XYZ file of C-alpha atoms in Angstrom:
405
model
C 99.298 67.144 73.884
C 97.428 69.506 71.477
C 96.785 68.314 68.151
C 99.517 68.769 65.840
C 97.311 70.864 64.100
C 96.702 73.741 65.997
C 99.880 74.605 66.625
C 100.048 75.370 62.362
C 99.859 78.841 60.742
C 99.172 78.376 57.173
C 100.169 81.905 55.853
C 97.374 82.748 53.440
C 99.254 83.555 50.145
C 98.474 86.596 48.600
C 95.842 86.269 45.269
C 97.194 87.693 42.146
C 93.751 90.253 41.871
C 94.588 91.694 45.424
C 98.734 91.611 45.578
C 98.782 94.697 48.233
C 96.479 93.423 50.451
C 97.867 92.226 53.901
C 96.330 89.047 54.729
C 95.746 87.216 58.539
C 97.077 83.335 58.490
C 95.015 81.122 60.629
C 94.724 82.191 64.097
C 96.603 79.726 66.644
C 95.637 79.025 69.782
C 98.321 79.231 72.257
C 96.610 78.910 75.783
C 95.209 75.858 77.684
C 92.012 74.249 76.700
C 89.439 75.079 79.850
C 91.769 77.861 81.363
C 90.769 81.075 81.668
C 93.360 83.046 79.121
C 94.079 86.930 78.871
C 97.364 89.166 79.154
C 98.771 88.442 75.773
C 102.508 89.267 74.841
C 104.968 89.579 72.525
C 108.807 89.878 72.779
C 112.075 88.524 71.069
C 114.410 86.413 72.984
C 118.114 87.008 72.975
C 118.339 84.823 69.532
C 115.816 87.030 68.226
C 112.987 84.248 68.561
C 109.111 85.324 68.840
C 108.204 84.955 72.118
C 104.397 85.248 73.317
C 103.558 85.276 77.665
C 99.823 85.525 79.114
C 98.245 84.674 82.126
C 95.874 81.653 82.775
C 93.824 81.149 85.861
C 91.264 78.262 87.147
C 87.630 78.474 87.401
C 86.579 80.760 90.293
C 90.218 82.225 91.168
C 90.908 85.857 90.830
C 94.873 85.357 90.757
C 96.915 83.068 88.214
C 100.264 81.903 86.462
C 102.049 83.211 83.726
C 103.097 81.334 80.403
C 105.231 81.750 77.374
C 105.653 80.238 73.940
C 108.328 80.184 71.872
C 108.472 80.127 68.504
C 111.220 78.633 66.006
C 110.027 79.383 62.422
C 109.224 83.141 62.738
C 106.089 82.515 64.111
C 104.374 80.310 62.090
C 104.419 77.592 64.886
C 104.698 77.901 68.892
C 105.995 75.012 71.664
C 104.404 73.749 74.188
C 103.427 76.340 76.878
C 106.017 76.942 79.865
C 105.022 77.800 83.189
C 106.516 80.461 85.226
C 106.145 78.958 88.964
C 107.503 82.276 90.408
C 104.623 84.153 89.064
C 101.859 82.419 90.813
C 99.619 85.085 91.861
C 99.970 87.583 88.987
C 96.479 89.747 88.979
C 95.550 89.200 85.448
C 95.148 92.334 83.843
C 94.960 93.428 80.483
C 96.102 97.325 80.834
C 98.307 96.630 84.005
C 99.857 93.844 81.666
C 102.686 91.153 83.027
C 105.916 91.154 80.500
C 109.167 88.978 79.596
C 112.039 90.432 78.667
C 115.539 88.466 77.260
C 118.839 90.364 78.497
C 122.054 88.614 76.807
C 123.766 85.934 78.182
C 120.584 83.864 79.770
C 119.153 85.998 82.062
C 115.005 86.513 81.493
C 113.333 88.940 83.656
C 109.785 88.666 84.454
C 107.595 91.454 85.278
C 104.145 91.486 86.603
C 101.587 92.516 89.223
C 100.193 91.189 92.755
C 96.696 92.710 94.659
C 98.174 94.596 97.589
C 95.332 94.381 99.798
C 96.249 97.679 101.346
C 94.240 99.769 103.439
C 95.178 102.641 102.102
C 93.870 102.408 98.879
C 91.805 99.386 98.363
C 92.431 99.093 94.905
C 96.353 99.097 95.367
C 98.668 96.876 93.565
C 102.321 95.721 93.764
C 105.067 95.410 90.973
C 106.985 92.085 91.181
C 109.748 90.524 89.218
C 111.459 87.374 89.064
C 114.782 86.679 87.054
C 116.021 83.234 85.393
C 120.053 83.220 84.200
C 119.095 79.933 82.603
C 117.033 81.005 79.595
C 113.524 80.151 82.019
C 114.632 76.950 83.142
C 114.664 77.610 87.242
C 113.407 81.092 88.097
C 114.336 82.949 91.401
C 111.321 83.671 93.971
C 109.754 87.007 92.968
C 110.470 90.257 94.575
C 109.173 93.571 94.764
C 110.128 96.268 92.687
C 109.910 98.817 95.853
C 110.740 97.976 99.143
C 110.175 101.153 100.365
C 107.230 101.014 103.298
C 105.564 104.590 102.059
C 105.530 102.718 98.816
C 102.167 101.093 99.015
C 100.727 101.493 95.213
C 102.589 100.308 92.211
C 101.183 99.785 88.673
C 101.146 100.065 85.001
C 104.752 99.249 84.195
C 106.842 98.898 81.308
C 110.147 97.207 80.479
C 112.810 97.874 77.726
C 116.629 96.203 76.943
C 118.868 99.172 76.907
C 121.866 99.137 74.324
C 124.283 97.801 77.000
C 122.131 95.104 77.594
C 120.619 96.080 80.391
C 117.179 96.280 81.030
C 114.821 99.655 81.986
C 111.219 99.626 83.579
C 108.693 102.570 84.775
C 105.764 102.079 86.872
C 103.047 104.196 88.514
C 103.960 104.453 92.033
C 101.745 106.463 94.805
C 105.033 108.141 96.436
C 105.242 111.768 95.745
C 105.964 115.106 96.851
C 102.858 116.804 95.347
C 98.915 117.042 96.991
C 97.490 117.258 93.245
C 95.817 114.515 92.024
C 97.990 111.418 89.831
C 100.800 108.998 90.436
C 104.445 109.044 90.100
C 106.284 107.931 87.095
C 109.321 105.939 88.537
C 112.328 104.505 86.323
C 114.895 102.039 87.094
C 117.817 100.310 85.468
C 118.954 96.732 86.400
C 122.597 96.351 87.672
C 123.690 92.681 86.141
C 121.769 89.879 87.929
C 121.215 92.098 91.038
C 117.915 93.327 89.883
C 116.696 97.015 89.763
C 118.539 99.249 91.072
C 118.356 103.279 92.241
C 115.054 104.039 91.005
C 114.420 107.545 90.442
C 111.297 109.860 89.945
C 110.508 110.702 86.534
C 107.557 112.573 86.218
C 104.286 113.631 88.999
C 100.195 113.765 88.767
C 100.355 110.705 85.959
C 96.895 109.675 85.056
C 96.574 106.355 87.792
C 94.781 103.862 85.596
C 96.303 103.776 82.349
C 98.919 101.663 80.595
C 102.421 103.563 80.555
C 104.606 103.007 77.169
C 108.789 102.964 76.607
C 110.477 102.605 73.969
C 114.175 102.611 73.167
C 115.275 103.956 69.695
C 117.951 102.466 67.908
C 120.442 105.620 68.902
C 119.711 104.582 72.504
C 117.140 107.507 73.153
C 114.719 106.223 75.671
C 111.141 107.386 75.026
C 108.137 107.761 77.236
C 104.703 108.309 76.549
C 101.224 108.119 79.389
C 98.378 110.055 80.193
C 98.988 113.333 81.936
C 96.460 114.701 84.377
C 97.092 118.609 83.034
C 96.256 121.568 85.063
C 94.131 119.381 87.809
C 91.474 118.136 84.755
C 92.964 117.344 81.488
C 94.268 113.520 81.053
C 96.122 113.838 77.538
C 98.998 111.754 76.224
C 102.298 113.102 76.476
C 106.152 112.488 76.043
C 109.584 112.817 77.321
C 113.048 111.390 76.318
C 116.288 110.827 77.810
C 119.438 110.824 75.283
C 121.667 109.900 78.495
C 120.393 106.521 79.283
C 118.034 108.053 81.589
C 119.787 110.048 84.118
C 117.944 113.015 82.404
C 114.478 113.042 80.813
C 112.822 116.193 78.902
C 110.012 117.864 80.071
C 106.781 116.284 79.119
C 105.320 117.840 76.189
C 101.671 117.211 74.674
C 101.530 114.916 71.831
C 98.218 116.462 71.085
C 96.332 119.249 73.207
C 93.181 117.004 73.586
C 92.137 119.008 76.162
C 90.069 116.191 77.474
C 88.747 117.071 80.914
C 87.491 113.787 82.770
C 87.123 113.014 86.470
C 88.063 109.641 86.443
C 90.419 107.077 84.340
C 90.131 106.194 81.337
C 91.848 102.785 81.282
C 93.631 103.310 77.786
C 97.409 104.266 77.215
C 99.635 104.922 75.038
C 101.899 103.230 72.366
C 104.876 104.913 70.140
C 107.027 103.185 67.870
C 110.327 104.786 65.867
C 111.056 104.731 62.119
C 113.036 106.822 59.324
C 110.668 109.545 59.644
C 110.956 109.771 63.045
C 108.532 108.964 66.135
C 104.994 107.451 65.582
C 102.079 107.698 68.455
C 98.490 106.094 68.647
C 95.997 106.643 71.926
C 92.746 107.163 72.560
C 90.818 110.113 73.239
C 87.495 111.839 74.137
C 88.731 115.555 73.851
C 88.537 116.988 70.483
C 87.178 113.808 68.435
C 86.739 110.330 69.827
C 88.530 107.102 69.586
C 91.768 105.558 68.567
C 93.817 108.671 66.887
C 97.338 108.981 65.545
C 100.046 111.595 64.688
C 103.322 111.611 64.361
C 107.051 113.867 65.083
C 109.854 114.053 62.810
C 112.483 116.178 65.136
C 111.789 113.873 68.374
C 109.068 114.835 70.415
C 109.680 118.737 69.784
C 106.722 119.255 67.332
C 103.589 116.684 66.610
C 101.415 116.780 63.755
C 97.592 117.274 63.276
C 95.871 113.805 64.976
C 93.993 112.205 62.431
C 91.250 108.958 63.520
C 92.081 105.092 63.084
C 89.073 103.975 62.806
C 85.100 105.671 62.204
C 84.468 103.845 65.822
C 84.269 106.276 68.508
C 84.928 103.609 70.785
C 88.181 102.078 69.309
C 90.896 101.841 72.206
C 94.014 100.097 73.268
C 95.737 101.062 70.131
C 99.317 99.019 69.579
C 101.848 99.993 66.788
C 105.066 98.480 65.254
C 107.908 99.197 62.511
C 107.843 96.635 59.663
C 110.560 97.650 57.366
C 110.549 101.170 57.917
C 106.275 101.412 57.631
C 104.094 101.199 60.247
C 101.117 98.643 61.447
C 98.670 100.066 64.658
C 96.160 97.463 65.591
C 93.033 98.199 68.161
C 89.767 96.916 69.130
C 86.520 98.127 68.593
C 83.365 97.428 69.229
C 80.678 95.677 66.338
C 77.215 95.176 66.538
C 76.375 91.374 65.956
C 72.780 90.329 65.960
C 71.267 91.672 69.064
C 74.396 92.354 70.693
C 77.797 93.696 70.814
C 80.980 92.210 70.282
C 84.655 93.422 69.970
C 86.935 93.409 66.478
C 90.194 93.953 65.881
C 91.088 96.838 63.491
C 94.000 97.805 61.600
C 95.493 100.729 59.782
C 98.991 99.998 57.542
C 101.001 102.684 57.251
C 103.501 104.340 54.627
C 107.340 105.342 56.487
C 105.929 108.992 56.628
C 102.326 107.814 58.167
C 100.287 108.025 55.254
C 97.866 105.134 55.469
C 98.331 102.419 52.763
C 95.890 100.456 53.776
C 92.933 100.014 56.545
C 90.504 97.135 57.922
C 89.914 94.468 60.461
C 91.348 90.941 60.933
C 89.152 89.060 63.107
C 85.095 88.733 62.198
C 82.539 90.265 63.460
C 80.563 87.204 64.797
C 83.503 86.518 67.456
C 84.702 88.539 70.619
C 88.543 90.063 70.312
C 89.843 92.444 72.371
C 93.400 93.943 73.846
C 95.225 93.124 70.620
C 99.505 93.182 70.589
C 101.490 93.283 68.006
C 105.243 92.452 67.401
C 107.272 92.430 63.713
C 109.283 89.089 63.448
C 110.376 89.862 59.834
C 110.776 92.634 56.629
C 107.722 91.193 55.596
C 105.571 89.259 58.574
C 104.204 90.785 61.529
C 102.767 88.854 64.831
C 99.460 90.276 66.113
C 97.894 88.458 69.159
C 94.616 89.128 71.112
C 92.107 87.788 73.485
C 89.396 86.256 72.204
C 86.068 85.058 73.866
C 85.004 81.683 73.905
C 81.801 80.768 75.791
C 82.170 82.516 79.466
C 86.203 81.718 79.315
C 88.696 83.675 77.466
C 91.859 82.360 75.112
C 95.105 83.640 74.206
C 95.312 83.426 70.071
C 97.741 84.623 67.524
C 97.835 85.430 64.024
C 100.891 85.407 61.366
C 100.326 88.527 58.822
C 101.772 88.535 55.311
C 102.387 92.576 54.928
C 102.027 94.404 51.156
C-alpha cells in the first residue's frame, strides 16, 4: 500500500496579494513505484467521477498493461490503481495514446494499440478494444477494431460518448482508394454492447503520425480536427463536423493556412474544445511561426481567426485545451534549459470565454522532466492536469489539482 500520503492533494489556497492567480496543488503520484509509467488520461465516468488510465510496463519490455484511478472527491485524492488484464500488450505510446470511456448503464470501453508486426509496413500498428458491462470489474478479451484483411495499419484514434449514449471513435487506417501520400480517417459508432459497428471513411491523405482529435459539442455536433497532408506537401491542421451524428461530415477546411511543407511527420496533433463563443483550437506548427499556436471560430468551423503563439518556445508541442466555466485552459510542454542540459516544462495559457488570455505560465519547475501533459475540468472552479514526468531512467504518471482565478 502507498503511503496515505501520497495519495493527498492539498489545494494551495490562493494568497490575498495574488487572488487571480491559478495555483498547482501538490502533484500526486498515481503510477507504481519501479514501473515504467507514460500514457496519461483523463475522463469522467458515468457518475461524473475523474477518472485517470496510463500504461505501465517492466524493465526491458517494449509492451505493457493499462491502469485507471478513480477519484471520489473531485480529484483531490485517487484509489488504488486497477488493472485492465485485457489490455496486456498495449504499445505504450504517448501520441498514439490508449483511452477509457464510461457509456451509461455499466458498460466501459477500452481503447488502445498493439505492434502489428506486418510486413507491409514495419512500423504498422493495430487498434484494439475491450468492453466491461460491469463498471471494469471482468473485461471481455480484446478485439480488433478492423477485421478487414487489406486492413493492415491502424493508429492514432480517438473516442467520444455521443448524446444517445453511444460511443464514436476515428482512427488512421492504411485502406484507401487514393495513390497520394496519407492515411484514412475512419469513424465508427458502437451498436449497444456489440461493439463498433459499420465503420465508414471520413476523410483521405491524413498526415500518418499524428494524434487525431473529436469532440462532441453539447448540441450533438461532432467535431474533428488532424493534420492534413495538402496538395502532396503541406501537413496543416484542419476540421470537419457532422450535425447528423456522423452520417455526414463537412469538407475539411484549414484552421490556419500554415502552409507548412515537411517530408515527414511531425508527431504533434491537434486539440479543440467548445464554449459560448464558439470553437477553440491549439496545435503546433513550423509554417508561418513556430510552436504551440491558437485561434479560434465563432460560426463553427466556417471562418478562423488570426493564430496567435502560446508560448515564446519555438519548440512547445502537444498542446491540450479544456472549458472551465465557459473560459478556456491549453496546457503544453516545452523544452527548458537546466544546467548543462535540457529538460521539458509544462506551460499554460488561461483564457477569457472569447480567447483573450487572462493569464500565462508554467506549473511544473524547471529542474524536473514533464512532458505529454492532459488536462480534464472536474469543476466551475478546479481543473485536472496530468503529465509524465521523469524520474531517474523510468518514467511516472503524476497529477495535479488546479485552483482556477
Amino acid at each position: 500500500m502507498k503511503q496515505a500520503a501520497v495519495w493527498v492533494v492539498t489545494m494551495i489556497i490562493f494568497a490575498a496579494c495574488q487572488p487571480h492567480r491559478l495555483q498547482p496543488g501538490k502533484a500526486l503520484v498515481v503510477s507504481h513505484a519501479g514501473k515504467d509509467a507514460s500514457c496519461p488520461y483523463l475522463t469522467k465516468d458515468a457518475e461524473g467521477r475523474p477518472v485517470l488510465s496510463w500504461v505501465e510496463t517492466v524493465k526491458g519490455a517494449d509492451t505493457g498493461l493499462m491502469y485507471y484511478s478513480v477519484s471520489n472527491d473531485n480529484g483531490y485524492t485517487f484509489s488504488e490503481p486497477v488493472a485492465i488484464p485485457a489490455s496486456s500488450g498495449v504499445y505504450p505510446h504517448d501520441e498514439n495514446l490508449p483511452k477509457l470511456l464510461y457509456k451509461p448503464g455499466g458498460t466501459v470501453i477500452a481503447l488502445f494499440g498493439i505492434e502489428a508486426n506486418d510486413p507491409r509496413n514495419k512500423y504498422a500498428g493495430k487498434v484494439m478494444y475491450t468492453q466491461s458491462f460491469d463498471n471494469g470489474k471482468t473485461w471481455q478479451a480484446a478485439i480488433p477494431m478492423v477485421t478487414d484483411t487489406a486492413g493492415y495499419d491502424q493508429r492514432y484514434f480517438d473516442m467520444a460518448l455521443l448524446p444517445g449514449g453511444e460511443a464514436a471513435a476515428i482512427w488512421l487506417d492504411n485502406r484507401k482508394d487514393t495513390s497520394a501520400e496519407g492515411s484514412t480517417l475512419y469513424f465508427a459508432t458502437t451498436r449497444g454492447r456489440s461493439g463498433f459497428q459499420n465503420a465508414v471513411p471520413v476523410a483521405t491523405t491524413i498526415c500518418q503520425c499524428c494524434r487525431t482529435k473529436m469532440y462532441v459539442a453539447e448540441n450533438g455536433d461532432i467535431h474533428l480536427a488532424y493534420r492534413d497532408i495538402i496538395n502532396d506537401s503541406i501537413r496543416d491542421m484542419v476540421h470537419q463536423v457532422s450535425a447528423d451524428g456522423g452520417r455526414t461530415f463537412s469538407a475539411p477546411v484549414r484552421i490556419s493556412a500554415d502552409n507548412w511543407v515537411v517530408n515527414g511527420c511531425p508527431h504533434t496533433g491537434p486539440t479543440l474544445t467548445a464554449n459560448s463563443k464558439g470553437l477553440h483550437f491549439a496545435w503546433f506548427t513550423m509554417g508561418g511561426g513556430q510552436g504551440a499556436f491558437y485561434c479560434r471560430s465563432a460560426d463553427n468551423g466556417n471562418t478562423y481567426t488570426q493564430k496567435e503563439s502560446l508560448s515564446r518556445s519555438p519548440m512547445a508541442k502537444h498542446p491540450q485545451m479544456a472549458t472551465i466555466a465557459d473560459q478556456i485552459l491549453v496546457v503544453w510542454d516545452e523544452p527548458v534549459k537546466w544546467k548543462n542540459d535540457f529538460n521539458s516544462r509544462i506551460g499554460f495559457q488561461y483564457k477569457a470565454a472569447d480567447g483573450k488570455t487572462k493569464e500565462a505560465g508554467v506549473l511544473t519547475v524547471d529542474s524536473a522532466y514533464a512532458n505529454f501533459p492532459v488536462i480534464s475540468a472536474v469543476s466551475a472552479g478546479k481543473v485536472l492536469v496530468a503529465y509524465k514526468r521523469r524520474v531517474g531512467d523510468k518514467s511516472e504518471v503524476v497529477v495535479n489539482l488546479l485552483g482556477m482565478p
